[in-house]
Short mmCIF file of C-alpha atoms and ligand atoms in Angstrom, two decimals:
data_model
loop_
_atom_site.label_atom_id
_atom_site.label_comp_id
_atom_site.label_asym_id
_atom_site.label_seq_id
_atom_site.Cartn_x
_atom_site.Cartn_y
_atom_site.Cartn_z
CA MET A 7 0.42 0.01 0.02
CA THR A 8 1.24 3.26 -0.84
CA THR A 9 0.90 5.85 2.49
CA THR A 10 0.96 9.21 2.17
CA THR A 11 4.42 9.40 3.50
CA ASP A 12 5.45 7.31 0.32
CA ARG A 13 4.09 10.10 -1.68
CA GLN A 14 5.59 13.06 -0.41
CA ARG A 15 8.97 10.85 -1.34
CA ASP A 16 10.66 11.14 -5.23
CA LEU A 17 9.33 7.74 -6.98
CA ASP A 18 13.15 6.00 -7.84
CA LEU A 19 12.17 4.20 -10.78
CA GLY A 20 16.05 2.85 -10.91
CA LEU A 21 17.08 5.37 -14.19
CA ILE A 22 19.70 7.27 -14.74
CA TRP A 23 18.29 11.08 -15.59
CA LEU A 24 20.90 13.12 -17.40
CA ASN A 25 18.37 16.26 -18.10
CA THR A 26 20.71 17.15 -21.19
CA PHE A 27 18.08 19.39 -22.80
CA ALA A 28 17.28 20.89 -19.70
CA GLY A 29 21.28 21.53 -19.69
CA LEU A 30 21.12 23.76 -22.53
CA GLY A 31 19.19 26.33 -20.31
CA GLU A 32 16.13 28.59 -19.19
CA ASP A 33 15.87 30.07 -23.05
CA PHE A 34 14.70 27.05 -24.31
CA TYR A 35 11.98 26.32 -21.85
CA THR A 36 10.27 26.98 -18.30
CA PRO A 37 10.81 24.37 -15.29
CA VAL A 38 7.15 23.44 -14.77
CA ALA A 39 5.62 20.68 -12.36
CA PRO A 40 2.75 18.31 -13.57
CA GLN A 41 -0.83 19.46 -12.08
CA GLN A 42 -2.23 16.56 -10.00
CA LEU A 43 -5.54 15.28 -11.10
CA PRO A 44 -7.56 12.58 -8.75
CA GLU A 45 -7.99 8.54 -8.58
CA PRO A 46 -5.96 7.36 -11.64
CA TYR A 47 -6.31 4.20 -13.26
CA TRP A 48 -4.14 2.55 -15.99
CA ILE A 49 -5.83 2.16 -19.64
CA GLY A 50 -3.45 1.07 -21.51
CA ARG A 51 0.26 -0.34 -21.18
CA SER A 52 3.02 -1.24 -23.57
CA PRO A 53 5.55 -3.55 -21.96
CA SER A 54 8.00 -3.58 -24.76
CA VAL A 55 8.24 0.08 -24.22
CA ALA A 56 9.08 -0.55 -20.73
CA ARG A 57 11.85 -2.85 -21.69
CA ALA A 58 13.34 -0.27 -24.40
CA LEU A 59 13.33 2.36 -21.41
CA GLY A 60 14.88 -0.28 -19.16
CA LEU A 61 12.19 -0.35 -17.04
CA GLY A 62 11.74 -3.40 -14.33
CA ASP A 63 8.59 -5.58 -15.13
CA ALA A 64 7.09 -4.77 -12.26
CA TRP A 65 6.72 -0.86 -12.65
CA LEU A 66 3.87 -0.93 -14.93
CA GLY A 67 1.09 -2.27 -12.76
CA SER A 68 2.13 0.11 -9.91
CA ASP A 69 -0.09 2.77 -7.89
CA GLU A 70 3.60 4.27 -7.43
CA LEU A 71 4.29 4.93 -11.26
CA LEU A 72 0.28 5.67 -11.60
CA GLU A 73 0.38 8.38 -9.40
CA ALA A 74 3.93 9.91 -11.01
CA LEU A 75 2.43 9.08 -14.76
CA ILE A 76 -0.67 10.80 -13.88
CA GLY A 77 1.36 13.79 -12.07
CA ASN A 78 0.99 13.60 -8.54
CA ARG A 79 4.26 12.49 -7.53
CA SER A 80 7.65 13.31 -8.50
CA ILE A 81 10.38 11.06 -10.07
CA ALA A 82 13.46 11.15 -8.36
CA GLY A 83 15.78 12.93 -10.79
CA THR A 84 13.61 14.34 -13.64
CA LEU A 85 13.29 17.89 -14.05
CA PRO A 86 10.64 18.81 -15.95
CA LEU A 87 10.32 21.17 -17.88
CA ALA A 88 7.79 22.94 -20.98
CA SER A 89 9.95 23.88 -23.75
CA VAL A 90 9.66 27.11 -26.10
CA TYR A 91 9.18 26.57 -30.03
CA SER A 92 6.99 28.52 -32.35
CA GLY A 93 5.97 27.46 -35.77
CA HIS A 94 4.09 27.39 -39.26
CA GLN A 95 0.25 25.88 -38.86
CA PHE A 96 -1.67 25.79 -41.83
CA GLY A 97 0.99 27.60 -43.94
CA GLN A 98 0.90 30.65 -41.80
CA TRP A 99 3.59 31.61 -39.24
CA ALA A 100 2.00 31.35 -35.94
CA GLY A 101 4.82 32.72 -33.38
CA GLN A 102 5.39 31.59 -29.80
CA LEU A 103 3.52 28.04 -28.92
CA GLY A 104 5.31 25.56 -27.38
CA ASP A 105 4.59 22.80 -25.00
CA GLY A 106 1.07 23.87 -23.84
CA ARG A 107 0.27 20.04 -22.49
CA ALA A 108 3.30 18.19 -22.66
CA LEU A 109 6.06 18.26 -20.17
CA LEU A 110 9.88 16.79 -20.17
CA LEU A 111 10.49 14.65 -17.74
CA GLY A 112 14.05 14.24 -18.73
CA ASP A 113 16.23 12.25 -20.42
CA THR A 114 17.57 8.64 -19.74
CA ALA A 115 21.56 7.47 -20.18
CA ASP A 116 20.22 5.44 -22.46
CA GLY A 117 19.19 8.43 -24.51
CA HIS A 118 15.07 8.59 -24.38
CA GLU A 119 13.29 11.29 -23.22
CA VAL A 120 10.41 10.99 -21.64
CA GLN A 121 7.01 13.12 -21.83
CA LEU A 122 3.49 13.51 -20.06
CA LYS A 123 1.25 14.63 -22.46
CA GLY A 124 -1.75 16.27 -20.82
CA ALA A 125 0.14 17.07 -17.59
CA GLY A 126 -1.69 20.23 -16.79
CA ARG A 127 -0.82 23.86 -17.86
CA THR A 128 2.31 25.93 -18.99
CA PRO A 129 3.47 29.35 -19.82
CA TYR A 130 3.17 28.31 -23.51
CA SER A 131 -1.14 26.96 -22.74
CA ARG A 132 -2.05 29.94 -23.78
CA MET A 133 -6.19 29.49 -24.01
CA GLY A 134 -5.57 25.61 -23.53
CA ASP A 135 -6.13 23.63 -20.42
CA GLY A 136 -3.07 21.88 -20.77
CA ARG A 137 -5.26 18.45 -20.58
CA ALA A 138 -5.81 15.91 -23.22
CA VAL A 139 -9.01 14.00 -23.40
CA LEU A 140 -9.72 10.12 -22.96
CA ARG A 141 -10.36 9.25 -26.60
CA SER A 142 -7.12 11.22 -28.07
CA SER A 143 -5.07 10.06 -25.55
CA ILE A 144 -5.67 6.53 -26.41
CA ARG A 145 -5.44 6.79 -30.04
CA GLU A 146 -2.09 8.48 -29.35
CA PHE A 147 -0.77 5.25 -27.33
CA LEU A 148 -2.35 2.90 -29.91
CA CYS A 149 -0.47 4.45 -32.98
CA SER A 150 2.56 5.17 -31.78
CA GLU A 151 2.79 1.89 -31.20
CA ALA A 152 1.16 0.70 -34.34
CA MET A 153 3.67 2.77 -36.39
CA HIS A 154 6.90 1.15 -34.61
CA GLY A 155 4.92 -1.95 -35.20
CA LEU A 156 5.00 -1.11 -39.20
CA GLY A 157 8.48 -0.39 -38.96
CA ILE A 158 7.57 3.62 -38.99
CA ALA A 159 9.97 6.26 -37.18
CA SER A 160 7.53 7.56 -34.61
CA SER A 161 7.37 8.64 -30.71
CA ARG A 162 6.63 5.94 -29.11
CA ALA A 163 3.94 5.21 -26.01
CA LEU A 164 5.05 3.50 -22.54
CA CYS A 165 1.37 4.10 -21.03
CA VAL A 166 -2.03 5.95 -20.73
CA VAL A 167 -3.63 6.48 -17.70
CA GLY A 168 -6.59 8.06 -17.01
CA SER A 169 -8.57 10.08 -14.24
CA ASP A 170 -12.54 11.08 -14.60
CA ALA A 171 -11.47 14.64 -13.88
CA PRO A 172 -13.90 16.78 -16.43
CA VAL A 173 -12.18 18.15 -19.77
CA TYR A 174 -14.58 20.46 -21.30
CA ARG A 175 -14.13 20.44 -25.33
CA GLU A 176 -17.25 20.42 -27.29
CA THR A 177 -18.88 18.14 -24.37
CA THR A 178 -17.69 17.12 -21.17
CA GLU A 179 -15.00 14.93 -21.36
CA THR A 180 -12.20 12.54 -18.99
CA ALA A 181 -8.61 13.73 -18.77
CA ALA A 182 -5.90 11.16 -19.52
CA VAL A 183 -2.20 11.77 -19.94
CA VAL A 184 0.17 9.59 -22.21
CA THR A 185 3.58 9.03 -21.63
CA ARG A 186 5.70 9.30 -24.33
CA VAL A 187 9.10 8.70 -25.29
CA ALA A 188 11.33 8.98 -28.37
CA PRO A 189 15.33 9.72 -28.83
CA SER A 190 14.75 14.09 -29.13
CA PHE A 191 10.96 15.74 -29.26
CA ILE A 192 12.63 18.47 -30.83
CA ARG A 193 10.64 20.24 -33.54
CA PHE A 194 11.20 22.10 -36.70
CA GLY A 195 9.55 24.85 -35.06
CA HIS A 196 12.28 24.66 -31.99
CA PHE A 197 14.59 25.77 -34.73
CA GLU A 198 12.07 28.53 -36.00
CA HIS A 199 11.70 29.83 -32.98
CA PHE A 200 14.98 30.64 -32.34
CA SER A 201 15.71 32.27 -36.15
CA TYR A 202 12.67 34.56 -36.24
CA SER A 203 13.76 35.69 -32.99
CA ASP A 204 17.08 36.57 -33.94
CA GLN A 205 18.12 34.74 -31.22
CA HIS A 206 21.31 33.47 -33.04
CA ALA A 207 23.62 32.08 -30.36
CA GLN A 208 20.45 30.08 -28.81
CA LEU A 209 19.72 28.55 -32.97
CA LYS A 210 23.39 27.60 -32.82
CA ALA A 211 23.56 25.65 -29.26
CA LEU A 212 20.14 23.92 -30.82
CA ALA A 213 22.07 22.85 -34.01
CA ASN A 214 25.03 21.75 -31.88
CA HIS A 215 22.96 19.53 -29.58
CA VAL A 216 21.08 18.10 -32.21
CA ILE A 217 24.65 17.38 -34.43
CA GLU A 218 26.03 15.89 -31.20
CA ARG A 219 23.21 14.19 -29.87
CA HIS A 220 21.67 12.65 -32.82
CA TYR A 221 23.70 13.40 -35.79
CA PRO A 222 27.07 12.93 -34.95
CA LYS A 223 28.21 12.90 -38.96
CA CYS A 224 27.50 15.99 -39.42
CA GLN A 225 30.27 17.06 -37.38
CA GLY A 226 32.78 15.81 -39.80
CA SER A 227 34.10 18.17 -42.23
CA ASP A 228 31.93 16.12 -45.06
CA GLY A 229 29.69 17.32 -44.45
CA VAL A 230 27.18 19.47 -47.30
CA ALA A 231 30.31 21.61 -48.75
CA GLY A 232 31.97 21.24 -45.40
CA ASN A 233 29.30 22.84 -43.62
CA ARG A 234 27.65 20.66 -40.72
CA TYR A 235 24.37 22.89 -40.75
CA ALA A 236 23.76 22.21 -44.28
CA ALA A 237 24.78 18.81 -43.34
CA LEU A 238 21.82 18.55 -41.00
CA LEU A 239 19.37 20.00 -43.05
CA GLN A 240 20.11 17.81 -45.23
CA ALA A 241 20.20 14.22 -42.80
CA VAL A 242 16.73 15.99 -41.37
CA CYS A 243 15.39 15.91 -45.56
CA LEU A 244 16.32 12.27 -45.65
CA ARG A 245 14.73 10.81 -42.70
CA THR A 246 11.84 12.58 -43.09
CA ALA A 247 11.62 11.47 -46.87
CA ARG A 248 11.97 7.85 -45.63
CA THR A 249 9.22 8.74 -42.94
CA VAL A 250 6.74 10.44 -45.07
CA ALA A 251 7.44 7.75 -48.26
CA GLN A 252 6.27 5.16 -45.50
CA TRP A 253 3.32 7.07 -44.67
CA GLN A 254 2.33 7.25 -48.23
CA ALA A 255 3.09 3.56 -48.68
CA VAL A 256 0.91 2.28 -45.88
CA GLY A 257 -1.62 4.49 -46.51
CA PHE A 258 -1.36 6.95 -43.30
CA CYS A 259 -2.68 10.42 -43.26
CA HIS A 260 -0.91 12.78 -40.44
CA GLY A 261 -3.58 15.00 -40.53
CA VAL A 262 -1.51 18.55 -39.16
CA MET A 263 1.55 18.67 -40.73
CA ASN A 264 2.45 21.60 -39.21
CA THR A 265 6.48 23.33 -38.66
CA ASP A 266 5.31 22.45 -35.01
CA ASN A 267 4.82 18.76 -35.73
CA MET A 268 7.53 17.90 -37.67
CA SER A 269 10.15 15.59 -35.82
CA ILE A 270 14.03 16.98 -36.24
CA LEU A 271 14.78 13.19 -36.50
CA GLY A 272 12.03 12.40 -38.69
CA LEU A 273 9.58 10.91 -36.43
CA THR A 274 5.79 10.63 -36.83
CA ILE A 275 5.18 12.57 -33.58
CA ASP A 276 1.77 14.33 -32.51
CA TYR A 277 -0.99 12.15 -32.91
CA GLY A 278 -4.38 14.31 -33.50
CA PRO A 279 -7.02 13.88 -36.04
CA PHE A 280 -4.88 11.01 -38.11
CA GLN A 281 -5.77 8.30 -40.08
CA PHE A 282 -5.01 4.92 -41.76
CA LEU A 283 -6.81 5.33 -45.23
CA ASP A 284 -9.84 2.85 -45.72
CA ALA A 285 -11.47 3.25 -48.89
CA PHE A 286 -8.41 4.57 -51.26
CA ASP A 287 -8.98 8.47 -52.06
CA PRO A 288 -5.90 9.98 -52.77
CA ALA A 289 -7.45 13.56 -51.73
CA HIS A 290 -9.05 11.94 -48.63
CA VAL A 291 -8.41 14.18 -45.81
CA CYS A 292 -8.67 13.30 -41.92
CA ASN A 293 -8.93 16.00 -40.05
CA HIS A 294 -12.40 17.62 -39.98
CA SER A 295 -10.73 20.94 -39.13
CA ASP A 296 -8.80 20.96 -42.33
CA HIS A 297 -11.54 22.92 -44.77
CA GLN A 298 -8.64 23.59 -47.42
CA GLY A 299 -7.67 19.97 -47.67
CA ARG A 300 -4.09 21.29 -46.73
CA TYR A 301 -2.60 18.11 -45.05
CA ALA A 302 -5.13 15.67 -47.56
CA PHE A 303 -3.17 12.39 -47.99
CA ASN A 304 -1.51 13.11 -51.22
CA ARG A 305 -0.19 16.14 -50.56
CA GLN A 306 1.79 15.52 -47.43
CA PRO A 307 5.19 14.99 -49.55
CA ALA A 308 4.66 18.38 -50.58
CA VAL A 309 3.61 19.59 -47.32
CA ALA A 310 6.51 17.88 -46.05
CA TYR A 311 9.05 19.57 -48.48
CA TRP A 312 7.53 22.86 -47.52
CA ASN A 313 8.05 22.18 -44.10
CA LEU A 314 11.97 21.42 -44.78
CA SER A 315 11.73 24.88 -46.47
CA CYS A 316 11.03 26.55 -43.70
CA LEU A 317 13.46 24.34 -41.26
CA ALA A 318 16.11 25.66 -44.24
CA GLN A 319 14.93 29.26 -43.81
CA ALA A 320 15.48 28.57 -40.20
CA LEU A 321 18.67 27.54 -40.48
CA LEU A 322 20.32 29.39 -42.86
CA PRO A 323 21.85 32.44 -40.22
CA LEU A 324 24.25 28.83 -39.29
CA ILE A 325 24.54 27.69 -43.06
CA GLY A 326 25.35 31.03 -44.24
CA GLU A 327 25.27 30.65 -47.88
CA GLN A 328 21.53 30.49 -49.44
CA GLN A 329 23.20 27.92 -52.10
CA SER A 330 24.13 25.55 -49.45
CA ALA A 331 21.13 25.72 -47.82
CA ILE A 332 19.23 25.28 -51.14
CA ALA A 333 21.42 22.40 -52.18
CA ALA A 334 20.87 20.45 -48.93
CA LEU A 335 16.82 20.93 -49.36
CA ASP A 336 17.17 19.63 -52.92
CA THR A 337 18.21 16.69 -51.19
CA PHE A 338 14.26 15.54 -50.32
CA ARG A 339 13.10 15.70 -54.05
CA SER A 340 14.99 13.03 -55.14
CA ALA A 341 15.23 10.62 -51.99
CA PHE A 342 10.97 11.13 -51.72
CA PRO A 343 10.39 9.58 -55.04
CA ALA A 344 13.22 7.22 -54.35
CA ALA A 345 12.29 5.79 -51.07
CA LEU A 346 8.60 5.49 -52.24
CA GLN A 347 9.44 3.51 -55.37
CA THR A 348 11.29 1.28 -53.59
CA LEU A 349 8.74 0.81 -50.64
CA LEU A 350 5.94 0.30 -53.27
CA GLN A 351 7.60 -1.81 -55.54
CA ALA A 352 8.03 -4.07 -52.13
CA LYS A 353 4.45 -3.94 -51.82
CA LEU A 354 4.01 -5.68 -54.83
CA GLY A 355 6.95 -8.32 -53.79
CA ILE A 356 9.64 -7.22 -55.97
CA PRO A 357 12.85 -6.86 -54.53
CA GLU A 358 15.15 -3.88 -55.18
CA GLN A 359 17.55 -5.93 -57.21
CA SER A 360 15.36 -8.07 -59.02
CA GLY A 361 16.11 -7.49 -62.32
CA VAL A 362 12.41 -6.71 -63.49
CA ASP A 363 12.41 -3.70 -65.66
CA PRO A 364 11.88 -0.48 -63.99
CA ALA A 365 9.63 1.19 -66.38
CA LEU A 366 7.42 -2.16 -65.47
CA VAL A 367 7.40 -1.65 -61.83
CA GLN A 368 6.64 1.63 -62.58
CA ALA A 369 3.48 1.51 -64.74
CA LEU A 370 2.23 -1.57 -62.26
CA VAL A 371 2.40 0.73 -59.32
CA ASP A 372 0.45 3.79 -61.35
CA ASP A 373 -1.84 1.59 -63.05
CA VAL A 374 -3.27 -0.22 -60.08
CA LEU A 375 -3.23 2.94 -57.86
CA GLY A 376 -5.14 4.42 -60.52
CA LEU A 377 -7.52 1.51 -60.05
CA LEU A 378 -7.42 1.56 -56.06
CA ALA A 379 -8.29 5.23 -56.72
CA GLN A 380 -11.13 4.70 -59.63
CA GLU A 381 -13.09 2.22 -57.44
CA ARG A 382 -12.44 3.48 -53.82
CA VAL A 383 -10.57 -0.20 -52.91
CA ASP A 384 -10.20 -0.74 -49.50
CA TYR A 385 -5.98 -0.15 -49.00
CA THR A 386 -5.12 -2.39 -46.86
CA ILE A 387 -7.24 -5.16 -47.43
CA PHE A 388 -6.05 -5.02 -51.73
CA TRP A 389 -2.38 -5.42 -50.29
CA ARG A 390 -3.35 -8.01 -48.31
CA ARG A 391 -5.60 -10.14 -50.81
CA LEU A 392 -3.00 -9.10 -53.24
CA SER A 393 0.04 -10.73 -50.97
CA HIS A 394 -1.88 -14.14 -50.80
CA SER A 395 -2.36 -14.07 -54.27
CA ASP A 396 0.36 -16.17 -55.46
CA GLY A 397 1.82 -13.26 -57.53
CA GLY A 398 -0.99 -12.56 -59.51
CA ARG A 399 -2.18 -16.27 -60.14
CA ASP A 400 -4.84 -16.69 -57.75
CA ARG A 401 -6.71 -14.03 -58.71
CA ALA A 402 -10.87 -14.53 -57.12
CA ALA A 403 -10.32 -12.90 -53.95
CA VAL A 404 -8.63 -9.62 -55.33
CA ARG A 405 -10.89 -9.52 -57.95
CA ASP A 406 -13.71 -9.55 -55.87
CA LEU A 407 -12.66 -5.70 -54.73
CA PHE A 408 -13.33 -4.70 -57.94
CA LEU A 409 -16.37 -3.54 -60.26
CA ASP A 410 -14.01 -3.34 -62.86
CA ARG A 411 -13.17 -6.77 -63.57
CA ALA A 412 -11.84 -6.82 -66.99
CA GLY A 413 -9.40 -3.67 -65.96
CA ILE A 414 -8.28 -5.81 -62.86
CA ASP A 415 -8.02 -8.69 -65.06
CA SER A 416 -5.47 -6.81 -67.09
CA TRP A 417 -3.45 -5.54 -64.33
CA LEU A 418 -2.86 -8.80 -62.49
CA GLN A 419 -1.99 -10.50 -65.54
CA ARG A 420 0.48 -8.04 -66.46
CA TYR A 421 1.71 -8.16 -62.87
CA ALA A 422 2.13 -12.05 -63.03
CA ASP A 423 3.75 -11.88 -66.44
CA GLY A 424 6.39 -9.20 -65.22
CA LEU A 425 6.92 -11.58 -61.84
CA ALA A 426 6.86 -14.82 -63.44
CA LYS A 427 10.63 -14.93 -63.13
CA LEU A 428 10.79 -14.35 -59.38
CA PRO A 429 10.78 -17.43 -56.95
CA ALA A 430 7.07 -17.65 -55.70
CA ALA A 431 7.94 -18.39 -52.11
CA GLN A 432 10.37 -15.05 -51.86
CA VAL A 433 7.23 -12.66 -53.26
CA SER A 434 5.24 -13.33 -51.14
CA GLU A 435 7.55 -13.41 -48.06
CA LEU A 436 8.39 -10.19 -49.09
CA MET A 437 4.64 -9.16 -49.25
CA LEU A 438 3.20 -10.60 -46.12
CA ARG A 439 6.17 -8.68 -44.57
CA THR A 440 5.15 -5.26 -46.22
CA ASN A 441 1.49 -5.46 -46.54
CA PRO A 442 0.42 -5.52 -42.79
CA LYS A 443 -3.16 -7.31 -42.30
CA PHE A 444 -3.91 -4.94 -39.07
CA VAL A 445 -3.77 -1.05 -39.19
CA LEU A 446 -5.66 1.20 -36.68
CA ARG A 447 -8.33 1.95 -38.45
CA ASN A 448 -10.61 4.93 -36.84
CA HIS A 449 -13.37 2.59 -36.25
CA LEU A 450 -11.19 0.26 -34.11
CA GLY A 451 -9.61 3.13 -32.44
CA GLU A 452 -13.64 4.27 -31.79
CA GLN A 453 -14.66 1.14 -30.42
CA ALA A 454 -12.16 0.98 -28.06
CA ILE A 455 -12.86 4.38 -27.11
CA ARG A 456 -16.32 3.65 -26.30
CA ALA A 457 -15.44 0.73 -24.16
CA ALA A 458 -13.09 2.80 -22.28
CA ARG A 459 -15.40 5.20 -20.87
CA ASN A 460 -17.54 2.47 -19.65
CA LYS A 461 -14.04 1.43 -18.08
CA ASN A 462 -13.29 -1.36 -20.22
CA PHE A 463 -9.88 -1.42 -21.66
CA SER A 464 -9.69 -4.90 -22.95
CA GLN A 465 -9.80 -3.12 -26.83
CA VAL A 466 -6.99 -1.09 -25.79
CA ASP A 467 -5.23 -4.54 -25.14
CA THR A 468 -6.34 -6.67 -27.97
CA LEU A 469 -5.82 -3.42 -30.16
CA LEU A 470 -1.96 -3.16 -28.55
CA MET A 471 -1.51 -6.84 -29.39
CA LEU A 472 -2.55 -6.88 -33.08
CA LEU A 473 -0.70 -3.51 -33.54
CA GLU A 474 2.56 -4.66 -32.33
CA SER A 475 3.00 -7.54 -34.80
CA PRO A 476 0.44 -6.39 -37.79
CA HIS A 477 1.84 -8.38 -40.28
CA ASP A 478 1.54 -11.50 -38.53
CA GLU A 479 -1.86 -13.64 -39.58
CA HIS A 480 -3.39 -13.27 -35.70
CA PRO A 481 -5.70 -16.59 -36.11
CA GLY A 482 -8.63 -15.64 -34.24
CA PHE A 483 -8.47 -11.94 -34.38
CA ASP A 484 -10.09 -11.83 -38.37
CA ALA A 485 -12.44 -9.26 -37.62
CA TYR A 486 -10.11 -6.87 -36.61
CA ALA A 487 -8.73 -6.82 -40.11
CA ASP A 488 -12.29 -6.61 -42.24
CA PHE A 489 -13.94 -3.67 -43.95
CA PRO A 490 -14.64 -0.62 -41.42
CA PRO A 491 -18.80 -0.86 -41.31
CA ASP A 492 -20.96 1.95 -42.49
CA TRP A 493 -20.72 4.44 -39.21
CA ALA A 494 -17.38 4.59 -39.85
CA SER A 495 -17.51 6.84 -42.68
CA GLY A 496 -19.34 9.17 -40.27
CA ILE A 497 -16.68 9.58 -37.71
CA GLU A 498 -15.49 13.23 -37.33
CA ILE A 499 -12.03 13.67 -36.06
CA SER A 500 -10.87 17.56 -35.78
CA CYS A 501 -7.77 19.37 -33.87
CA SER A 502 -10.07 18.78 -30.81
CA SER A 503 -8.39 16.97 -28.21
P1 LIG B 613 -1.59 20.23 -31.78
O1 LIG B 613 -2.34 20.79 -32.51
O2 LIG B 613 -1.78 19.07 -30.65
O3 LIG B 613 0.33 20.16 -32.13
O4 LIG B 613 -1.41 22.03 -30.68
C1 LIG B 613 -0.63 23.09 -31.29
C2 LIG B 613 -0.33 23.99 -30.16
O5 LIG B 613 -1.60 23.42 -29.21
C3 LIG B 613 1.08 23.54 -29.42
O6 LIG B 613 1.58 24.69 -28.85
C4 LIG B 613 0.16 22.63 -27.87
O7 LIG B 613 0.85 22.30 -26.96
C5 LIG B 613 -1.11 23.23 -27.47
N1 LIG B 613 -2.25 22.88 -27.39
C6 LIG B 613 -2.95 21.98 -27.81
N2 LIG B 613 -3.84 22.13 -27.08
C7 LIG B 613 -3.57 22.45 -25.75
C8 LIG B 613 -4.66 22.06 -24.78
N3 LIG B 613 -5.64 21.45 -24.55
N4 LIG B 613 -3.81 23.14 -23.39
C9 LIG B 613 -2.91 23.59 -23.75
N5 LIG B 613 -2.24 23.44 -25.03
C10 LIG B 613 -2.58 22.90 -26.12
MG1 LIG B 614 1.68 19.79 -31.55
#
């Protein structure tokens, strides 16, 4: 049992906290303690993240950790803080933003930063309450781990804990806190903040911090034109290209690609109104508040480039020469299509050095995406059925997805002919580990949220289990890999969270 005196003592998790970000100095943040919430309960927990953090197994069930992660007890060795950043939101300069509801507890000796999201007001909360609601916290928890399971760079989530304390959005909801973990939560917006406010010494300190900790190769003189800051920009372009290509390949729509939601490490961060596509609509807009469709699925690569150009602008005082910045930025323009091509080719079961004519591969990709769009075919189900089609020879289940049978038949024939020389077992093996069976569709998240409102968290556990290994068959769980129900198209997810 936890006594009052226990609660007053800092909780020692047995981790070594270095608090490197705090070492940058108070131009970069404000120390803030989490605000308390009453009667916390566990909603979802990830033992795999606990292991990655080096937390002993017993902690994830303990009342002590529960109290600490809801903000009721301090953790020994941490220095909770809210960092300041700025950013472009929906294409406009938004000025100063900052961690309005996330607190960085610190970073561990193993290189993990730990944040509490929804832990209460900070000096950067503006009009907000510093809280996050149950529904969006469950979505963030599950999607962080789903992305990791898909092999897509992302912040991770140790757990989500709740309290019945009311939080006011369009209706009265309840509070939750997600404990998220990443090598760094630094965003493009951190750089924009110091650049736009002419704090160039701080801008340099921040860039050096990121280079030393996360991009050590940029330190050498072999960076772009021997310029470590141009080299940093180039490295960020490459990582962003890779991550966004993975989003496009798996059918993930982020929903709010503002520069303050862009990770300097190319991680997927700040899960809000995201969606995995159901029917394939290239112009799909998942964020109900995005009236212009700025962050539509097929605009994500262009938006990533636009955001990278904001980062380039912010780094210009350090890079010095505009030409070097432009050269670094241009990396994205070749890296993104190359990364996407490789991923789409793998979805078809064609390995990189396959000997299949690249022009044929390109035509197969373009044509199948055209057919999927034309008939709004379910994106995940199509690729999974194709993976089970013996290289296009076993057609029935794939054909069933299309009204235009002649169109898909002729495509399948070209596909089967194109792959004829590749070993069939190798093709299906590559496809089954590339095309997931399970993705976090909106309706699955919604069902887990509805049950969680009634204090039934078993759906959260089930989804976590499936999404951690989304390429496995998981016999008995086919319902989670099925078409969305009709009501799924009525789910509206906005920025309100
Ligand atoms: P987001 O769209 O969630 O990435 O948030 C954009 C900005 O608004 C960030 O600076 C957040 O910290 C802040 N913010 C969002 N929701 C809240 C809230 N409920 N309370 C305080 N700040 C918030
Ligand atoms: Mg954000």
